Coordinates of C-alpha atoms and ligand atoms in Angstrom, one line a residue:
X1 CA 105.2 116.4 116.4
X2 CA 102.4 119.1 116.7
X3 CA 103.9 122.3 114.6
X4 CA 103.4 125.7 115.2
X5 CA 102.5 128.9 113.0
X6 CA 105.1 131.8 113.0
X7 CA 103.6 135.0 113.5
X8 CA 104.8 138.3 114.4
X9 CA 107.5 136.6 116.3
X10 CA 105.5 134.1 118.5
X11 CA 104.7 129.9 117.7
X12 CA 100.9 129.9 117.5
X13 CA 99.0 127.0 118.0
X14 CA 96.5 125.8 115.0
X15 CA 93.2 125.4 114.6
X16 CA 93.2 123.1 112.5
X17 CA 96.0 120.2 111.9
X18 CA 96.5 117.7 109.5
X19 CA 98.7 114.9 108.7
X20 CA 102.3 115.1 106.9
X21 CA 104.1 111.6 105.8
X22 CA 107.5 111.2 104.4
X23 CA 106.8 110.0 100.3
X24 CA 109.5 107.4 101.2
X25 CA 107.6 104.7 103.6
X26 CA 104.5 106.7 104.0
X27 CA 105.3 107.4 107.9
X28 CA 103.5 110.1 109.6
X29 CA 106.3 112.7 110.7
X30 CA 104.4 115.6 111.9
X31 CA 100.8 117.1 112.2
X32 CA 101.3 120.8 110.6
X33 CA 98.7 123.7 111.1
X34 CA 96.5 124.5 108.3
X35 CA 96.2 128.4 108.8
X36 CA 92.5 130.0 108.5
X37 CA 91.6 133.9 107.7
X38 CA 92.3 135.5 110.5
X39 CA 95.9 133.8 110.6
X40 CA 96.8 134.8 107.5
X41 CA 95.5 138.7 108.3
X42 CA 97.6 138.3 111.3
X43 CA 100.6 137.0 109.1
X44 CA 100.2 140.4 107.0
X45 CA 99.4 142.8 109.4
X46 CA 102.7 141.5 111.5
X47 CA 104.5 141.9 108.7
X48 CA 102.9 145.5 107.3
X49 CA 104.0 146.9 111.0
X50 CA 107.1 145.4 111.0
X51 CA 107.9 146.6 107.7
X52 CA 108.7 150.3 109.2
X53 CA 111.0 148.2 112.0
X54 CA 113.1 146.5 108.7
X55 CA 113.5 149.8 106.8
X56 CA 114.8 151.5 109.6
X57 CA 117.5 148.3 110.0
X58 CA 121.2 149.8 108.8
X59 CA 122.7 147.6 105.8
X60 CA 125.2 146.2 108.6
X61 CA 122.3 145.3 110.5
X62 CA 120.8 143.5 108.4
X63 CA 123.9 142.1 106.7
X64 CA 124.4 140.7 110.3
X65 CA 121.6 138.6 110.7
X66 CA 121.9 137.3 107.4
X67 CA 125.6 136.0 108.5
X68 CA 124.2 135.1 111.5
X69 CA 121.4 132.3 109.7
X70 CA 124.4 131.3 107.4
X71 CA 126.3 130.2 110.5
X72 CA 123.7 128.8 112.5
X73 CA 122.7 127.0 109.5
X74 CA 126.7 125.6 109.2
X75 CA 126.2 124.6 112.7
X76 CA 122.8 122.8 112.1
X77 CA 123.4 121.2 108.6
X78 CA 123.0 117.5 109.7
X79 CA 120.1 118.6 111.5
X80 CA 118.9 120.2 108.5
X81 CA 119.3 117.9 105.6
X82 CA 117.6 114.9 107.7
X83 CA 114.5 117.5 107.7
X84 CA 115.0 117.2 103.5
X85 CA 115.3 113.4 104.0
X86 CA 112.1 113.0 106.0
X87 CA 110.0 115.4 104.2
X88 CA 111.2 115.5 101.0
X89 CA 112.4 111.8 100.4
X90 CA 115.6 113.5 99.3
X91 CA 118.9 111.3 99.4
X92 CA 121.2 112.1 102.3
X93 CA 123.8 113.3 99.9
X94 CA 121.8 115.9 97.8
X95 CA 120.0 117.1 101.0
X96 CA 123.7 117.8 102.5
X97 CA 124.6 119.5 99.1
X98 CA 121.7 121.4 99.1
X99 CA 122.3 122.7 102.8
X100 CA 125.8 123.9 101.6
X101 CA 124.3 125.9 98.7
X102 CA 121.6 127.4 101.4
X103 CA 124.6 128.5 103.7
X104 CA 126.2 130.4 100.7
X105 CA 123.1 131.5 99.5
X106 CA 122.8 133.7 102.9
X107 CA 126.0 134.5 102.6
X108 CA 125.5 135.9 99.2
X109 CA 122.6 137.7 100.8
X110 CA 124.8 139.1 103.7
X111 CA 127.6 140.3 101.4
X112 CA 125.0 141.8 99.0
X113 CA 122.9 143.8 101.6
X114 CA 126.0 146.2 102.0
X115 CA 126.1 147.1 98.3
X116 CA 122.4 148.1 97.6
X117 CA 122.9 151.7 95.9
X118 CA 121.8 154.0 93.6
X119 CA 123.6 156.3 91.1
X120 CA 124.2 159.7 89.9
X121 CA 122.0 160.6 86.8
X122 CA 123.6 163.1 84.6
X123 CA 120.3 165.6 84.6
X124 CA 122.2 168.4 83.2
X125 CA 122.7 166.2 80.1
X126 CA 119.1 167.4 78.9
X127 CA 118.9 171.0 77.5
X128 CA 116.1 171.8 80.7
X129 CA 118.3 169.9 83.4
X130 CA 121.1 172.8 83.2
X131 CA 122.0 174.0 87.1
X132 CA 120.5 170.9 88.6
X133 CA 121.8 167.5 90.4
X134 CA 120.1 163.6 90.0
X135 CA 121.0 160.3 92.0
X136 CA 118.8 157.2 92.4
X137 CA 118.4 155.4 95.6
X138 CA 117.0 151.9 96.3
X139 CA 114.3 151.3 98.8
X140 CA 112.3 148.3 100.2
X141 CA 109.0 147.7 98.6
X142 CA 107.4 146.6 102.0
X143 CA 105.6 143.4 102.5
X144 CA 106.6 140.5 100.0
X145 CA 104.3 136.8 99.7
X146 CA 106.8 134.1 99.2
X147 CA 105.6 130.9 98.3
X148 CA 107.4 128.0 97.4
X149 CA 107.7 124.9 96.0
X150 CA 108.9 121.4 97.5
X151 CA 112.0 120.7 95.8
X152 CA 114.4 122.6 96.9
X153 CA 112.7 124.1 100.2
X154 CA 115.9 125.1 101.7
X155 CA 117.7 127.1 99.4
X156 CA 114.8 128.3 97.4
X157 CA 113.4 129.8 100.2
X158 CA 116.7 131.5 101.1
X159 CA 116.5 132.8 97.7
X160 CA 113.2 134.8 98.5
X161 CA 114.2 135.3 101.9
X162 CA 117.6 136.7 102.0
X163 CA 117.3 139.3 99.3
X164 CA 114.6 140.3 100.9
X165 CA 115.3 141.0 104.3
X166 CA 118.9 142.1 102.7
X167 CA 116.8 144.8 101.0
X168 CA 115.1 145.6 104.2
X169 CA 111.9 144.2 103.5
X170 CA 109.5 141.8 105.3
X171 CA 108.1 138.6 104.4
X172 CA 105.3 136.2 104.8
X173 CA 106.2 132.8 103.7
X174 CA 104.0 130.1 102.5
X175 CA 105.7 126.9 102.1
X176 CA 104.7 123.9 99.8
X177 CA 102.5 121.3 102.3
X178 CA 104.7 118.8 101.3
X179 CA 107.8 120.7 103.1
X180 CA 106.6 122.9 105.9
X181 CA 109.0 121.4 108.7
X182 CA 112.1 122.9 106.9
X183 CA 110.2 126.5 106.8
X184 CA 109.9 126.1 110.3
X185 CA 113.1 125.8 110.8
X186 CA 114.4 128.8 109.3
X187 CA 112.2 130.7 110.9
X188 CA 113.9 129.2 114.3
X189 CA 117.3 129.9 113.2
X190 CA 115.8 133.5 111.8
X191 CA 114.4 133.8 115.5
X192 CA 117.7 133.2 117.0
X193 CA 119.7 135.1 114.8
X194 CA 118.0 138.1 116.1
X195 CA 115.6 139.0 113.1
X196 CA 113.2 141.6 114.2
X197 CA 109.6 140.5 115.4
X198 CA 107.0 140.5 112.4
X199 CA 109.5 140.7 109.9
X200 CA 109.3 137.0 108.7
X201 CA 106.3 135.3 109.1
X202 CA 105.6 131.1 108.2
X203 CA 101.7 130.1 107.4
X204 CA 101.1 126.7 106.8
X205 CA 97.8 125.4 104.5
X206 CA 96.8 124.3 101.4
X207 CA 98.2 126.8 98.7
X208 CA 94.9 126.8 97.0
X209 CA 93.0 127.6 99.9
X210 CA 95.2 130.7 101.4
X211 CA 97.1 131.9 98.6
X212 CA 94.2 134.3 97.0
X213 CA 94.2 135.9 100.2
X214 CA 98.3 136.5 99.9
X215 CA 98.5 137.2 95.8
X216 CA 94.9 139.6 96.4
X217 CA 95.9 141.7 99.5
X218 CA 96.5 145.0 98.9
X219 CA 99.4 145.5 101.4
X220 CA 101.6 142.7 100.1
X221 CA 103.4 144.8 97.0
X222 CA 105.2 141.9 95.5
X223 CA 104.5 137.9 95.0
X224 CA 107.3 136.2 94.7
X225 CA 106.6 132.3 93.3
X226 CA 108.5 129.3 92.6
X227 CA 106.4 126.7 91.4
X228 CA 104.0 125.2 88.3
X229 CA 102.4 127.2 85.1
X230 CA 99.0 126.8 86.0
X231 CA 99.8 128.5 89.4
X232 CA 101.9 130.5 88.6
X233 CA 99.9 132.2 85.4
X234 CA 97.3 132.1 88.1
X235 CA 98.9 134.6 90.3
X236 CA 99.6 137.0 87.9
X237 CA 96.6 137.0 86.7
X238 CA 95.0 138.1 90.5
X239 CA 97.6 140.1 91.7
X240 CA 96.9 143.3 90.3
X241 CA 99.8 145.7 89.8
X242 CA 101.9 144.2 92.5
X243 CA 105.2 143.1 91.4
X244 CA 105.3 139.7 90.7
X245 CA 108.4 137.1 89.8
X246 CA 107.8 133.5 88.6
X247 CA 109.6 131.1 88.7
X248 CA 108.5 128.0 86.8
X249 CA 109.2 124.6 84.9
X250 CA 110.7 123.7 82.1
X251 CA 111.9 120.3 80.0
X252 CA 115.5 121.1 79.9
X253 CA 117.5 120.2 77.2
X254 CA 121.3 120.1 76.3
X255 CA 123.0 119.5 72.7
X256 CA 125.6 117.0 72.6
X257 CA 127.5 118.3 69.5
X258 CA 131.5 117.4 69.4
X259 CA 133.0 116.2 72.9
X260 CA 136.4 115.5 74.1
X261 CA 135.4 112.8 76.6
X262 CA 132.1 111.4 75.6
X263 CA 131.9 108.7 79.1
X264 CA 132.6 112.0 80.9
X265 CA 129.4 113.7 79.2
X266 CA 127.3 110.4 79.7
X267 CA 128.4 110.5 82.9
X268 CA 127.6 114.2 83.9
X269 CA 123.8 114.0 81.8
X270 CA 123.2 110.9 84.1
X271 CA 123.4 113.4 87.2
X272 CA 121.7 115.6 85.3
X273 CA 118.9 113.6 84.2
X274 CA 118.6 111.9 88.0
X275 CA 119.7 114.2 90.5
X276 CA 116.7 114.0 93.1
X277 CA 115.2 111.5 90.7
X278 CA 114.6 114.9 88.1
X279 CA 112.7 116.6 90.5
X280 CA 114.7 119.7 89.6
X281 CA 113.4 122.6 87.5
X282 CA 116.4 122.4 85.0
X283 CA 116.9 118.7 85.4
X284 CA 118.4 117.2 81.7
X285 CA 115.3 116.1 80.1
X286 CA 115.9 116.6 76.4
X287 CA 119.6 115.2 75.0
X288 CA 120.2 115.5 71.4
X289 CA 123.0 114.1 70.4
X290 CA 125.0 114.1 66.6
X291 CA 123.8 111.4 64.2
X292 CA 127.6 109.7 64.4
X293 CA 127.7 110.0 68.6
X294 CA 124.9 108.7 69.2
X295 CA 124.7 104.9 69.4
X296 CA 128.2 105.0 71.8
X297 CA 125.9 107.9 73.7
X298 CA 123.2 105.8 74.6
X299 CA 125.3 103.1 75.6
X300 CA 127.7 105.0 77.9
X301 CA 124.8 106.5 79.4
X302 CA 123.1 103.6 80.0
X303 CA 126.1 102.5 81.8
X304 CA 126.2 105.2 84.3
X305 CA 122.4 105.2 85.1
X306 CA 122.4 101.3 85.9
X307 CA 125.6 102.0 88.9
X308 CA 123.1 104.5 90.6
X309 CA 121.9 103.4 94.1
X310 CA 117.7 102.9 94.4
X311 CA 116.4 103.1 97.8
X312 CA 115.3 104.3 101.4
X313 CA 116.5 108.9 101.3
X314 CA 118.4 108.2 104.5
X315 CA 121.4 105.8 103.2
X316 CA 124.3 107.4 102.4
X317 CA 124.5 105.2 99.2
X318 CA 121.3 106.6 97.8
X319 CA 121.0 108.1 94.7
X320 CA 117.9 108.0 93.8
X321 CA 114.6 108.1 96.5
X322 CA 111.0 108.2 95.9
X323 CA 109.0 110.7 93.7
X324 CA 107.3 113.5 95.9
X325 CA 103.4 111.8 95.7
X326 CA 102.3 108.0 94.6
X327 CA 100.0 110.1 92.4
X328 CA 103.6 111.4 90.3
X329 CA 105.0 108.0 89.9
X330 CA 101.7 107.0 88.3
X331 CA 102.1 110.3 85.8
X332 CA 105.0 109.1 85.1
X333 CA 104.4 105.8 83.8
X334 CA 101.8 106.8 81.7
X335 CA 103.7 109.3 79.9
X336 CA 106.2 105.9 79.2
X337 CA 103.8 104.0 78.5
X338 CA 101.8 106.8 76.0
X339 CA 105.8 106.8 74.5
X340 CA 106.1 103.1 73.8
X341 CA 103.1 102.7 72.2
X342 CA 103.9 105.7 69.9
X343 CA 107.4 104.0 68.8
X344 CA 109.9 104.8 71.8
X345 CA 112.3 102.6 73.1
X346 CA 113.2 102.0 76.7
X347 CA 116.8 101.6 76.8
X348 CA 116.9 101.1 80.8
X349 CA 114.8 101.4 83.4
X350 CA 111.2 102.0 82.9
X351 CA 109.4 100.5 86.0
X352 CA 108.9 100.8 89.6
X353 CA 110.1 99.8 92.8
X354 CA 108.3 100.1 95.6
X355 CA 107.2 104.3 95.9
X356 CA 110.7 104.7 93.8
X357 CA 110.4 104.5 90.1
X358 CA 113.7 103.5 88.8
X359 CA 116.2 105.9 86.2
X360 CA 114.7 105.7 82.5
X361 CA 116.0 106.8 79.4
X362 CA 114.0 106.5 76.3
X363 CA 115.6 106.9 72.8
X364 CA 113.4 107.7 69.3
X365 CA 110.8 109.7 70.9
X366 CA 108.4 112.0 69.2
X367 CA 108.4 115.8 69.4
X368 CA 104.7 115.6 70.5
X369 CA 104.7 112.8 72.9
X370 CA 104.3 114.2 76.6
X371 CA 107.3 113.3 78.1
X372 CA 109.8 115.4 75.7
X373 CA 107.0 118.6 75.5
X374 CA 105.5 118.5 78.7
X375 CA 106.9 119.1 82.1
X376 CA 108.7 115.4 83.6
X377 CA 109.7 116.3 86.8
X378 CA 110.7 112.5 87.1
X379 CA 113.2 110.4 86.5
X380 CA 113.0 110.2 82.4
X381 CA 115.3 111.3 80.2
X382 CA 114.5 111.3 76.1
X383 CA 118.0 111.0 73.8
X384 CA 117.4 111.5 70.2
X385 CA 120.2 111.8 66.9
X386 CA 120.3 115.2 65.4
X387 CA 121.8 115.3 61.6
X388 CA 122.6 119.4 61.2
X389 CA 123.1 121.9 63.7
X390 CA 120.2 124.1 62.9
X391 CA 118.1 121.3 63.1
X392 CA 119.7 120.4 67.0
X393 CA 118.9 124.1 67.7
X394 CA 115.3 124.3 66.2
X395 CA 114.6 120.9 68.5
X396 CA 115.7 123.2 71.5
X397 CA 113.9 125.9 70.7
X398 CA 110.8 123.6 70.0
X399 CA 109.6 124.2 73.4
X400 CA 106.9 126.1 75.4
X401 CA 109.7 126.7 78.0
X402 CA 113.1 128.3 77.8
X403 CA 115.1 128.0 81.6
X404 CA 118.5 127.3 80.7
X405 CA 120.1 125.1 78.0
X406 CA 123.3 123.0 77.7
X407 CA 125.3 122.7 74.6
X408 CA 128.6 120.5 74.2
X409 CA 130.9 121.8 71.5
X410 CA 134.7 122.0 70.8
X411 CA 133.3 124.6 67.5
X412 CA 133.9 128.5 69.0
X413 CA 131.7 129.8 66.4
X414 CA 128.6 127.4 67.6
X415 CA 129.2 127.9 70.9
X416 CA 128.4 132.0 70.4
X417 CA 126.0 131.0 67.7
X418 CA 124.1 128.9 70.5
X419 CA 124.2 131.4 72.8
X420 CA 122.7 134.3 70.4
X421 CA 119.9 131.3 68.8
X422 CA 119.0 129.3 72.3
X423 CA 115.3 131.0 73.5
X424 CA 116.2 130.1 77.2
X425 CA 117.1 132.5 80.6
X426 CA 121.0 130.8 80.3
X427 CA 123.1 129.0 78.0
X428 CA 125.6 127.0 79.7
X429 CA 128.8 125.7 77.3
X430 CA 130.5 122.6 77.6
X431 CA 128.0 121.0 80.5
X432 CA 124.6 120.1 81.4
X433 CA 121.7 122.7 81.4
X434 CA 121.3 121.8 85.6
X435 CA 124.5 124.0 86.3
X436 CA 123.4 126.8 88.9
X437 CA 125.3 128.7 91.1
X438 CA 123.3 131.0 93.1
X439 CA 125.2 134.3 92.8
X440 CA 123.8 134.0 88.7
X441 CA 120.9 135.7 87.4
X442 CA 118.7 132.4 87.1
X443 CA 115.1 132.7 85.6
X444 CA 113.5 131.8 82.3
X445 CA 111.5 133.0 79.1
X446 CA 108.2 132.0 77.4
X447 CA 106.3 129.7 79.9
X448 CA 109.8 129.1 82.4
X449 CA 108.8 132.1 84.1
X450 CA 109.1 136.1 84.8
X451 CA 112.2 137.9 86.5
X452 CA 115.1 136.6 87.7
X453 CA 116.8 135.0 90.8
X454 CA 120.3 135.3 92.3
X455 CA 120.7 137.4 95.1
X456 CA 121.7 140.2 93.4
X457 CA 119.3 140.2 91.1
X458 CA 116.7 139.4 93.0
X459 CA 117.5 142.1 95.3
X460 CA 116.7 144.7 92.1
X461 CA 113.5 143.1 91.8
X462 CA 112.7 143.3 95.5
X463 CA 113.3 147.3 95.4
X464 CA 112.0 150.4 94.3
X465 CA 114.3 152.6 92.5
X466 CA 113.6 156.1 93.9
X467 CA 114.7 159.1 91.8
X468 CA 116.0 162.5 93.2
X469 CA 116.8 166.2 91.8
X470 CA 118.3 168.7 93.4
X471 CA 118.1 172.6 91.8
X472 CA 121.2 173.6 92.7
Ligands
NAP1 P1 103.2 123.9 92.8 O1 102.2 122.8 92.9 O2 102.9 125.0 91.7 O3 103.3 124.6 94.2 C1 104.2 125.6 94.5 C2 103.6 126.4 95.7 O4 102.4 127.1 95.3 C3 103.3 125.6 96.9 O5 103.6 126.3 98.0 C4 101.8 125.5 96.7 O6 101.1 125.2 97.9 C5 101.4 126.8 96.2 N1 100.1 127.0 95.6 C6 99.3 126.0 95.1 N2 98.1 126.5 94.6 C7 98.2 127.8 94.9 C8 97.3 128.9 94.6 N3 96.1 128.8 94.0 N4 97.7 130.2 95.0 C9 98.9 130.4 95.6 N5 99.8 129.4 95.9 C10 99.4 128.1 95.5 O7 104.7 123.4 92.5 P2 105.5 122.2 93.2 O8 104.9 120.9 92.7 O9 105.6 122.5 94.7 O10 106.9 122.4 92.5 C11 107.3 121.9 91.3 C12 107.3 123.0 90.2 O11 108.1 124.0 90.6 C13 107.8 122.4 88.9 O12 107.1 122.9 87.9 C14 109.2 123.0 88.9 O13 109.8 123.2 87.6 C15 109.0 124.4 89.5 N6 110.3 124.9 90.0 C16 110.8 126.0 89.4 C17 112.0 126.5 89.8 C18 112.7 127.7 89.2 O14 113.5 128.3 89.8 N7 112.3 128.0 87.9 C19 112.7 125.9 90.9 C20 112.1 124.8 91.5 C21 110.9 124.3 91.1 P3 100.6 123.6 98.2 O15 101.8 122.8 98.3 O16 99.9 123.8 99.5 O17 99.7 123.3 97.1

């Protein structure tokens, strides 16, 4: 019950505890250390002396360990996604999805900590290179912060941590409060797969309390966030020259121009829309579908949303589970209600149930109103009829955020013309903007965020390119 910091290898005790409940029934499930100061100095100086320990680590070596978590993961994945139903309120089947992705995601991170290179550089190209030889390499930047958010803590966490210890780096983690017991437990399985001591270290504590001390310390060279605007723009504003990636939100939206099957489409946007009751950063929030489509749309949609399953994250039936904090449901419900009262209709849904607020879809929603411009994060989808194609793109584009987008259309010529007009990090053809893989470069433009994710990729942000010349 009584959790322990990780530090430079060892459980230590807190100073201080406090409460965490499970948003389902409100239970208490654990009492989880809130680090002080000197924890976190001890977090960063572990990991600034371990730093020379990681670098020093062969690419088989660490590609080893990182097989190593995959597999004790595989062993432990029931284990694991109850974790995600107790802390998270997610539904038994999405926390067992999301333990598959996390085992390939450090399998990615295995496979790609064997191919970090650099490359020949042509030098004598240049009229003053003449008689000389140039090759990059990649190195570990050092120490990396990664903090996280609380929907995905798993696999987004794998996403910082294995390209990052595939790179040869070391990390100090700081999970969301809401979902420290799953950080704890990959630092266990890290533990036991033989990761050396210091290299990964787990504070606990309220984000605003210790993260100034993370994004401000000169030692840490990189921040790497997952998480809101206002803490993300936060961070970048107070970490200096480090590196910094951000992953943020965004009001997804997906273009429902000429379909094949439309009950398949309805069907897919209602997992889109409701998946971990659209606590997902590219959850479908936005639909816009042709004038002629859309009545038969609504409908089929509709449909779909009222066969999901409401109710308690540990049945296997459950789709949808309560929202993260009481505090969200009531956000919620005020951007409906703010909706209504400007014209909206609610075509299902609309109300709560207990801590869960059940699947809503609004149609004839304004531009302006909060819950098509603003961040839901909640289980609300907006459909609205689009007349021309350049109108269904400016409504895209008609965002502060630009993650990915979705675009349903039989017409080639749209489907490239989407892909050069969408403002967004990915444009995804014939399905719902929520498709991620996590070999992809994932990451958005405007206010979704800077740099991207996908192991690869985020390995090239986690390194320093190095350049050599040789006079021959
Ligand atoms: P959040 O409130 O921004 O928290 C994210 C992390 O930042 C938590 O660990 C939090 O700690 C910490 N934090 C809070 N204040 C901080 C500060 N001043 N300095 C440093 N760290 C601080 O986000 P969330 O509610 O957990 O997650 C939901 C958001 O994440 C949504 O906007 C969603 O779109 C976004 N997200 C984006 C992606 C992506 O890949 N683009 C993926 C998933 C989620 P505490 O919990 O202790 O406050």
């Amino acid at each position: 019950m009584k959790k322990k910091l990780f530090i430079n290898g060892k459980w230590i005790e807190g100073k201080e505890y406090e409460e965490l409940r499970s948003p389902y029934d409100q239970q208490v499930i654990a009492q989880i250390p809130l680090a002080d100061k000197q924890e976190v100095e001890e977090a960063i100086s572990s990991a600034h002396r371990a730093a020379k320990v990681m670098r020093e680590l062969t690419p088989l070596e660490r590609s080893e360990i990182l097989e190593k978590v995959s597999d004790l993961i595989k062993e432990r994945a029931e284990e694991c996604a109850m974790i995600l139903v107790s802390e998270n309120a997610k539904p038994l089947k999405a926390a067992r999805a999301e333990i598959a992705r996390t085992i390939e995601t450090y399998k990615f991170a295995a496979e790609e900590a064997k191919r970090i290179h650099g490359e020949t550089v042509p030098v004598d190209a240049a009229k003053n290179g003449k008689g000389r030889f140039g090759f990059t390499k990649r190195e570990p930047l050092g120490v990396i912060a990664a903090i996280t958010p609380f929907n995905f803590p798993f696999n987004l966490t794998a996403h910082k941590l294995g390209p990052a210890f595939a790179a040869g780096n070391t990390v100090v983690l700081k999970p969301a409060s809401q979902t420290p017991l799953s950080a704890f437990m990959t630092a266990k399985i890290f533990e036991e797969a033989g990761l050396p001591a210091g290299a990964l270290n787990v504070i606990t504590g309220k984000g605003r309390t210790i993260g100034d001390q993370l994004v401000t310390d000169a030692r840490i060279k990189m921040v790497t966030f997952t998480g809101s605007v206002p803490v993300g723009l936060g961070i970048k504003e107070k970490a200096g020259l480090k590196r910094v990636t951000l992953e943020l939100g965004s009001n997804a939206a997906v273009i429902i121009d000429s379909v094949d099957d439309l009950d398949a489409v309805a069907a897919r946007c209602a997992e889109g829309a409701f998946n971990f009751a659209g606590q997902v950063c590219i959850s479908v929030q936005r639909i816009y579908v042709k004038e002629e489509l859309f009545e038969e749309f609504v409908e089929k949609m509709a449909n779909h949303t009222k066969e999901l399953v409401l109710g308690d994250p540990k049945s296997e039936e459950t789709d949808i589970s309560a929202l993260i904090h009481p505090a969200e449901t009531d956000r919620i419900e005020s951007w409906i209600k703010e909706s209504v009262e400007g014209g909206a209709t609610i075509i299902c849904g609309g109300k709560r149930e207990g801590t869960v607020f059940q699947p809503t879809i609004l149609v004839n929603v304004k531009e302006t109103d909060s819950i098509s411009c603003k961040e839901a994060f909640g289980p609300v989808v907006t459909v609205n009829p689009f007349k021309t194609w350049d109108e269904a793109i400016r409504l895209v584009n008609k965002s502060e955020y630009g993650l990915q987008a979705g675009v349903y259309t039989t017409n080639i010529q749209k489907a490239f013309q989407a892909v050069d007009r969408l403002e967004v990090g990915g444009v995804i053809i014939n399905d719902i903007p929520s498709f991620r893989v996590d070999n992809m470069p994932y990451g958005g433009v405007k206010n979704s965020g800077v740099g991207k994710e996908g192991v690869k990729y985020s390995v090239e942000e986690m390194t320093e390119v190095k350049f050599v010349a040789f006079k021959l």
